[in-house]
mmCIF file of C-alpha atoms in Angstrom:
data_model
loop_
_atom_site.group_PDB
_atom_site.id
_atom_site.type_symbol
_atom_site.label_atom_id
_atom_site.label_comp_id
_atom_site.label_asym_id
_atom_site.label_seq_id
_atom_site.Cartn_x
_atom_site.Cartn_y
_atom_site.Cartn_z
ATOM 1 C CA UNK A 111 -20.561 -4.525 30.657
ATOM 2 C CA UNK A 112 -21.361 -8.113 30.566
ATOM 3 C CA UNK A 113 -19.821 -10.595 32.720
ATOM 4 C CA UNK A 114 -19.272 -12.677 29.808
ATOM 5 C CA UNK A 115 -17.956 -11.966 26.643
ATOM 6 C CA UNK A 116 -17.598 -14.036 23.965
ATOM 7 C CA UNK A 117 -15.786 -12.972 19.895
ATOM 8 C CA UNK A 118 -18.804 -12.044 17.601
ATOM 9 C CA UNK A 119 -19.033 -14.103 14.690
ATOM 10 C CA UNK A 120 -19.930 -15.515 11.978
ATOM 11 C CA UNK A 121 -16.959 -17.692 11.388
ATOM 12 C CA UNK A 122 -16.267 -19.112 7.909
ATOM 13 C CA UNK A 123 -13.467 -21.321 7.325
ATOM 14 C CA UNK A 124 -12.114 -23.944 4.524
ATOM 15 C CA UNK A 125 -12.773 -28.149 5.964
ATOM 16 C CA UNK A 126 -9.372 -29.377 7.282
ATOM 17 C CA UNK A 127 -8.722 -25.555 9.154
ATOM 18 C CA UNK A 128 -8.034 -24.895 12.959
ATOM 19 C CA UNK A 129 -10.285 -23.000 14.648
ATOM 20 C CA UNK A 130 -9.996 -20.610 17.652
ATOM 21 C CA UNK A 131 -13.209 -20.016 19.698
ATOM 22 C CA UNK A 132 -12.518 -17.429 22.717
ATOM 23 C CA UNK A 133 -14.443 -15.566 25.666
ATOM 24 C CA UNK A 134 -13.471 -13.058 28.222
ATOM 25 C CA UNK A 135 -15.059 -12.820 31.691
ATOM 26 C CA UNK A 136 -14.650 -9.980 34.867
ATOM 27 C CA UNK A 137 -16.003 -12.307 37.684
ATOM 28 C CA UNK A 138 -13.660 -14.549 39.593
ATOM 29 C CA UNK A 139 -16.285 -15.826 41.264
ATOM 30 C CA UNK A 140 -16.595 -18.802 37.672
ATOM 31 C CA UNK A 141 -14.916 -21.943 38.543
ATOM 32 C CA UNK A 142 -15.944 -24.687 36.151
ATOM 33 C CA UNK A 143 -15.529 -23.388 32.276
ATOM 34 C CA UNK A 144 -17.767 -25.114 29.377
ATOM 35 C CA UNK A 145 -18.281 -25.420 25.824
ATOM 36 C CA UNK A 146 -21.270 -26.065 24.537
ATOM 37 C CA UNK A 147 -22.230 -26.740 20.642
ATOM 38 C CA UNK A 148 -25.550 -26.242 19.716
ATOM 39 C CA UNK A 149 -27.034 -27.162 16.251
ATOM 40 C CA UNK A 150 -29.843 -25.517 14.553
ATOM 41 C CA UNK A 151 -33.263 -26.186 16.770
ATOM 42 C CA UNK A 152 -31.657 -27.936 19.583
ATOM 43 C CA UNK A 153 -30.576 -27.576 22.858
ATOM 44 C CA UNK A 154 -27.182 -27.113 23.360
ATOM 45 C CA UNK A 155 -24.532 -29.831 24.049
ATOM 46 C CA UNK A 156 -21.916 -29.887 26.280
ATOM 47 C CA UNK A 157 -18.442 -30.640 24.470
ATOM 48 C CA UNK A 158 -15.811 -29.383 27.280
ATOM 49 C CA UNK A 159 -15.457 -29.268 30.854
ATOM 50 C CA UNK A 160 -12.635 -27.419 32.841
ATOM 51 C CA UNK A 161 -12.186 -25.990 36.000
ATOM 52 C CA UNK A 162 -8.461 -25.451 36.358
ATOM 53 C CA UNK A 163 -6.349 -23.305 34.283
ATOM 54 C CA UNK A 164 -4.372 -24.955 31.509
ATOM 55 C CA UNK A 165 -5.662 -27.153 28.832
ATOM 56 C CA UNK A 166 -7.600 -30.079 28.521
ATOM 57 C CA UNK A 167 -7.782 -32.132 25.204
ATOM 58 C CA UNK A 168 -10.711 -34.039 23.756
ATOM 59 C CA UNK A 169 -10.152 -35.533 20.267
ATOM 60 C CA UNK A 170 -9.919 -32.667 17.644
ATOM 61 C CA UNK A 171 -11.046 -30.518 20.723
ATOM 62 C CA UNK A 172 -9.179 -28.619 22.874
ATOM 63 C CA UNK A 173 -9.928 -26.187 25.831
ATOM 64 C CA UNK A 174 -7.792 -23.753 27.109
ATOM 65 C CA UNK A 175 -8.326 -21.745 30.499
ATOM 66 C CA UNK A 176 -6.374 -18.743 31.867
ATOM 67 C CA UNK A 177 -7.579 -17.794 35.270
ATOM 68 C CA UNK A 178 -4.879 -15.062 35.840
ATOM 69 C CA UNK A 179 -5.847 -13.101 32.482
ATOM 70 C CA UNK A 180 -9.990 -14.922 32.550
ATOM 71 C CA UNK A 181 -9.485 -15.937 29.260
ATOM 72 C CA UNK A 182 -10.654 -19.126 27.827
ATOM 73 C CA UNK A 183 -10.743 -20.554 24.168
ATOM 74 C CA UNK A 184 -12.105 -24.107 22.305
ATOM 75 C CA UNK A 185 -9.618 -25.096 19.621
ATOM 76 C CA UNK A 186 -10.987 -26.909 16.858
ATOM 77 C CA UNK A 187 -8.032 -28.979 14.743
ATOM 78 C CA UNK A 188 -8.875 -30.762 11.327
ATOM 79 C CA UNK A 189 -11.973 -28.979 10.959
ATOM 80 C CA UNK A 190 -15.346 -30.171 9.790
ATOM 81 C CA UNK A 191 -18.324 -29.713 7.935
ATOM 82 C CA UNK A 192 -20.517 -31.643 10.704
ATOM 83 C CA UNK A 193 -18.492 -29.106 12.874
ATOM 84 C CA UNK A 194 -20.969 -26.053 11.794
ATOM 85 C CA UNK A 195 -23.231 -24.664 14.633
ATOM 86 C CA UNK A 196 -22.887 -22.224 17.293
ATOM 87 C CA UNK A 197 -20.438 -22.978 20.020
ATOM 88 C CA UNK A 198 -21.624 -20.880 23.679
ATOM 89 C CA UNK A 199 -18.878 -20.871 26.874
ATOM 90 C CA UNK A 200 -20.300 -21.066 29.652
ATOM 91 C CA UNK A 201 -18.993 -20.155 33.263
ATOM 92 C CA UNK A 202 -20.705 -21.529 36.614
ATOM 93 C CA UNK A 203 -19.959 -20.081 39.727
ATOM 94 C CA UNK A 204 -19.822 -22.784 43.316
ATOM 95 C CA UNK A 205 -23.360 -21.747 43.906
ATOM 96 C CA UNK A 206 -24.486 -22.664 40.510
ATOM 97 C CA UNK A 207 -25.096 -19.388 38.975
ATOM 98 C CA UNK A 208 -24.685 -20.191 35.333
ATOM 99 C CA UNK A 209 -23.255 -17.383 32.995
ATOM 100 C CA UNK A 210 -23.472 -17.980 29.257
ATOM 101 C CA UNK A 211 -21.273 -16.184 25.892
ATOM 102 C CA UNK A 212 -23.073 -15.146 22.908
ATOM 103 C CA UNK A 213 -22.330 -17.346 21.065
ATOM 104 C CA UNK A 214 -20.469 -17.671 18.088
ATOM 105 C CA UNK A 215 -21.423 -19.413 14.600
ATOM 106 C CA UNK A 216 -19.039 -21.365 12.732
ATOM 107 C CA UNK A 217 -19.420 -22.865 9.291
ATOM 108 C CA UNK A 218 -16.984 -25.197 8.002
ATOM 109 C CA UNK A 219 -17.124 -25.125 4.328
ATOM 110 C CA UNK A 220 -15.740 -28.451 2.340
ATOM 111 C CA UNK B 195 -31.517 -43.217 29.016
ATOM 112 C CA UNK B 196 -34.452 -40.703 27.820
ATOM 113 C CA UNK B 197 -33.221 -37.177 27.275
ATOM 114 C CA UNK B 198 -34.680 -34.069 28.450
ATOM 115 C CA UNK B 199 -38.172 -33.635 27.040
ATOM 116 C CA UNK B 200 -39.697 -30.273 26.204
ATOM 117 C CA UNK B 201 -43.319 -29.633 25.471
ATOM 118 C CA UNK B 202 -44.648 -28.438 22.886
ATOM 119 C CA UNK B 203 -41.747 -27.947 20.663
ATOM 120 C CA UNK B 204 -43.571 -24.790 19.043
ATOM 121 C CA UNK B 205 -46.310 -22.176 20.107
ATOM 122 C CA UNK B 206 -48.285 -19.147 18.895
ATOM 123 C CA UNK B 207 -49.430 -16.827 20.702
ATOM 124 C CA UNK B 208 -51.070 -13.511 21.498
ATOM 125 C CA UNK B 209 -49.665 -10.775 23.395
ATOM 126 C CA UNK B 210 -51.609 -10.791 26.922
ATOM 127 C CA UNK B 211 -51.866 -14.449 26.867
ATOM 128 C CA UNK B 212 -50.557 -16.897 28.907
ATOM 129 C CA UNK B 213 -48.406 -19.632 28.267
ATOM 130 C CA UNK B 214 -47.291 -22.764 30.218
ATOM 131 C CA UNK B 215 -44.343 -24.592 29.024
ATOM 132 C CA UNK B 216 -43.669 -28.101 30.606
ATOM 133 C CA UNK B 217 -39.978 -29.876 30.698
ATOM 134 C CA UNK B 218 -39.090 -33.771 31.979
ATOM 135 C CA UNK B 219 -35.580 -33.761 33.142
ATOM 136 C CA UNK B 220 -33.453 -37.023 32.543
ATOM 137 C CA UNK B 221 -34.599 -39.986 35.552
ATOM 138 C CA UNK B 222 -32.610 -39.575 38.439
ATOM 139 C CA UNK B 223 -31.452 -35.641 38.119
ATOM 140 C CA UNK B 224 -33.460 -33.272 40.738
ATOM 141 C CA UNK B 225 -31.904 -30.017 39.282
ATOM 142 C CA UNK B 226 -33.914 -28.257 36.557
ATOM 143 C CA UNK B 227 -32.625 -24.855 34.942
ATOM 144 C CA UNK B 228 -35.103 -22.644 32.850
ATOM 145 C CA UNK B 229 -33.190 -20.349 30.098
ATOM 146 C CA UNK B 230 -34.281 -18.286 27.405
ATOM 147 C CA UNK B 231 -32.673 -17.758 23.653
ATOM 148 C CA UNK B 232 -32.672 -14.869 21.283
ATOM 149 C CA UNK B 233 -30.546 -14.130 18.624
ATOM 150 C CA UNK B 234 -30.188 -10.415 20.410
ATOM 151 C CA UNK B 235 -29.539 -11.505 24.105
ATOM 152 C CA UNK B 236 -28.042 -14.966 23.819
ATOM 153 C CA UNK B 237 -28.857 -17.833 26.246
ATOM 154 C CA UNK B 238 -30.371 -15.880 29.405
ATOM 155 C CA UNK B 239 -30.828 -17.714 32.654
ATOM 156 C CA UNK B 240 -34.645 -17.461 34.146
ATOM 157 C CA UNK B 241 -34.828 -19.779 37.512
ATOM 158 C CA UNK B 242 -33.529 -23.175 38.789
ATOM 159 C CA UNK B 243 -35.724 -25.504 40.815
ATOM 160 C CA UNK B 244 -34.548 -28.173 42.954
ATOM 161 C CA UNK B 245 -36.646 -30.965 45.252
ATOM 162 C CA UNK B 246 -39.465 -28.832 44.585
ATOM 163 C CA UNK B 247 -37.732 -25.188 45.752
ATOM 164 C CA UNK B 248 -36.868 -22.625 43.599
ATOM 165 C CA UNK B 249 -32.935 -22.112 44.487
ATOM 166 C CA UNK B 250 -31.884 -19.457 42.150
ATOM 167 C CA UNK B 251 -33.583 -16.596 39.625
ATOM 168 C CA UNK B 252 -32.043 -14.866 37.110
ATOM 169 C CA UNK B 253 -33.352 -10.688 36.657
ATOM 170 C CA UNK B 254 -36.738 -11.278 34.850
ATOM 171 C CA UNK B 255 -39.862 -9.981 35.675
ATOM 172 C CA UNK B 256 -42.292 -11.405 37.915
ATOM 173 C CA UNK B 257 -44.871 -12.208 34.652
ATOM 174 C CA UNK B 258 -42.036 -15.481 34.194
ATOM 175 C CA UNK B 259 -42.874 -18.205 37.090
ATOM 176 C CA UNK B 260 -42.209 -21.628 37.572
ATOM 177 C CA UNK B 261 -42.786 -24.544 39.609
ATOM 178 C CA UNK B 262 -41.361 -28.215 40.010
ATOM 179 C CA UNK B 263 -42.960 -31.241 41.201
ATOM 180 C CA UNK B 264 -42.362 -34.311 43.377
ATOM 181 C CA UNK B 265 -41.406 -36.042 40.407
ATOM 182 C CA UNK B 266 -38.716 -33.299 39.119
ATOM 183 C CA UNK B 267 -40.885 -32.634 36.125
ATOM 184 C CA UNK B 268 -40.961 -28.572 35.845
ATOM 185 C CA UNK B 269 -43.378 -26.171 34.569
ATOM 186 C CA UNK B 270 -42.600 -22.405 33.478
ATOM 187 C CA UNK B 271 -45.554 -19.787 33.419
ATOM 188 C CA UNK B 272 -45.533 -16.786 30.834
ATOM 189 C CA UNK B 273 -48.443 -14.690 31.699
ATOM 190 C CA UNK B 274 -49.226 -11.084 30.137
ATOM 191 C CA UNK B 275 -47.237 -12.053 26.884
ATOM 192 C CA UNK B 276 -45.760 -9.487 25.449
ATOM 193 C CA UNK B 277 -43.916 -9.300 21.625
ATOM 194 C CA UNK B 278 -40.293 -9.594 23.293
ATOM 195 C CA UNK B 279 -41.009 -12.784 24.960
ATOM 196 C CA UNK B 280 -40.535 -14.358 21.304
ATOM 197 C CA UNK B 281 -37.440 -16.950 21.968
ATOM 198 C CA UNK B 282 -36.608 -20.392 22.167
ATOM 199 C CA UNK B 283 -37.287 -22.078 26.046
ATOM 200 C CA UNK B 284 -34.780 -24.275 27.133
ATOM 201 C CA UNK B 285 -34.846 -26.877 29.789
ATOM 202 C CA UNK B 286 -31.798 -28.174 30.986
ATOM 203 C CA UNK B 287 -31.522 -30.512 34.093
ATOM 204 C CA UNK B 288 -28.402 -32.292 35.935
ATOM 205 C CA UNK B 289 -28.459 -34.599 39.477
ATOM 206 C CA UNK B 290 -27.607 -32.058 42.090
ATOM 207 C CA UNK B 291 -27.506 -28.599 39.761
ATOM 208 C CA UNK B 292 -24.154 -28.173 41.670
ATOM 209 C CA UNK B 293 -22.009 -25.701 39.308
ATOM 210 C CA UNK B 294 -19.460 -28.810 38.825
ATOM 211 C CA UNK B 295 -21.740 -30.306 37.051
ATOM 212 C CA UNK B 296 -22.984 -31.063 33.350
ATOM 213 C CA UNK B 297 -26.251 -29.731 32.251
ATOM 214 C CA UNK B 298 -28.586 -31.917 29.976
ATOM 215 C CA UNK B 299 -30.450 -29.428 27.525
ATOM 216 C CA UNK B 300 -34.031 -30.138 25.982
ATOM 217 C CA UNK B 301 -34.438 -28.725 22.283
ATOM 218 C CA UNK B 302 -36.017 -26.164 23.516
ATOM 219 C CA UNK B 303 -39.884 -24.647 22.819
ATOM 220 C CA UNK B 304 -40.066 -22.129 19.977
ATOM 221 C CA UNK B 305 -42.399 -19.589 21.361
ATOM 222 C CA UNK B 306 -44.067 -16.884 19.052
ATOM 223 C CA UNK B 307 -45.786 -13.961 20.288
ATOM 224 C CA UNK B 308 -47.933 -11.978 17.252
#
C-alpha cells in the first residue's frame, strides 16, 4: 500500500465549477501538507502550504487538512480554464523525507 | 531571481548508456532534491544533497548517483540505461531542504531510452 494516496483522475468539469482535489496518507510521521500544480512540461509549482489541521485559504484556493482521519483536499472555487493541469499533494516528514500523490488531472472546460 | 535550471531539457538515449543530467538550484538555497516522473509511478523521490553530502535516498538502484558541488550546482548519473528509466528528471532545490520548507522545481529533463 502506498503511503500516499491520492483520487485517480481525469477530472472534467464546466468553467465557473468547484472543484474537490483529495489524498489519503497512513504515516503520521507528515507534518507540512502541499499542493502543487504542474502544467504540461514543467516542473511543478507549489500553490499551498499547511502544516496544522484545519483550513487555510488562498484566493479561489483552499486547503483543507485532517490529521485525526489523514485526510487532506485543495478546493478550487470559480473554476478556470488556465486552472487545467495536474495538481500532486505532497507530504514532508521533520527530516525532510518528501512523499508525493499521483496526481490528478483536471480540465476546466469554458 | 533565476529559477531552477535543468540541463538539457531533452535526451535520447541507448539502453547501456550513460547519462549525466546537471541542475542549478536558485542563488542562495544549499538543498537540492532529485525526483523522477512517469505517468505509471508518479513523482518518485531519488536523493537529496546538501553542502556537498548526500542527506537522504529514496529506494533506487545503485546505477542512479549523484553528486553536488561547492557551488550547490548538482549532477545526477544514469549509468547502464535501461528502457524503464524513460521519465521526466526533476530538480527541485530550497535554502535548508528542511521539510517546512518550499521546494523550487526545474522543468525537468525529458529522458528517452530506445
Amino acid at each position: 500500500q502506498k503511503e500516499v494516496e491520492q483520487d485517480p483522475g481525469p477530472l472534467s468539469v464546466p468553467e465557473g465549477a468547484i472543484v474537490s482535489l483529495n489524498c489519503t496518507y497512513s504515516n503520521s510521521a507528515f507534518q507540512y501538507f502541499m499542493w502543487y500544480r504542474q502544467y504540461s512540461r514543467k516542473g511543478p509549482e507549489l500553490l499551498m502550504y499547511t502544516y496544522s489541521s484545519g483550513n487555510k485559504e488562498d484566493g479561489r484556493f483552499t486547503a483543507q487538512v485532517d490529521k485525526s482521519s489523514k485526510y487532506i483536499s485543495l478546493f478550487i472555487r470559480d473554476s478556470q480554464p488556465s486552472d487545467s493541469a495536474t495538481y500532486l499533494c505532497a507530504l514532508y516528514t521533520n527530516a525532510g523525507k518528501s512523499t508525493f500523490g499521483d496526481g490528478t488531472t483536471l480540465t476546466v472546460k469554458p | 531571481k533565476a529559477g531552477v535550471t535543468q540541463t538539457p531539457r531533452y535526451l535520447i538515449k541507448t539502453r547501456g548508456q550513460q547519462v549525466t543530467l546537471s541542475c542549478s538550484p536558485i542563488s542562495g538555497h544549499r538543498s537540492v532534491s532529485w525526483y523522477q516522473q512517469t505517468p505509471g509511478q508518479g513523482l518518485q523521490f531519488l536523493f537529496e544533497y546538501f553542502s556537498e553530502t548526500q542527506r537522504n535516498k529514496g529506494n533506487f538502484p545503485g546505477r542512479f548517483s549523484g553528486r553536488q558541488f561547492s557551488n550547490s550546482r548538482s549532477e545526477m548519473n544514469v549509468s547502464t540505461l535501461e528502457l524503464g528509466d524513460s521519465a521526466l528528471y526533476l530538480c527541485a532545490s530550497s535554502l535548508e531542504g528542511t521539510g517546512e520548507e518550499k521546494l523550487f522545481f526545474g522543468s525537468g529533463t525529458q529522458l528517452s531510452v530506445l
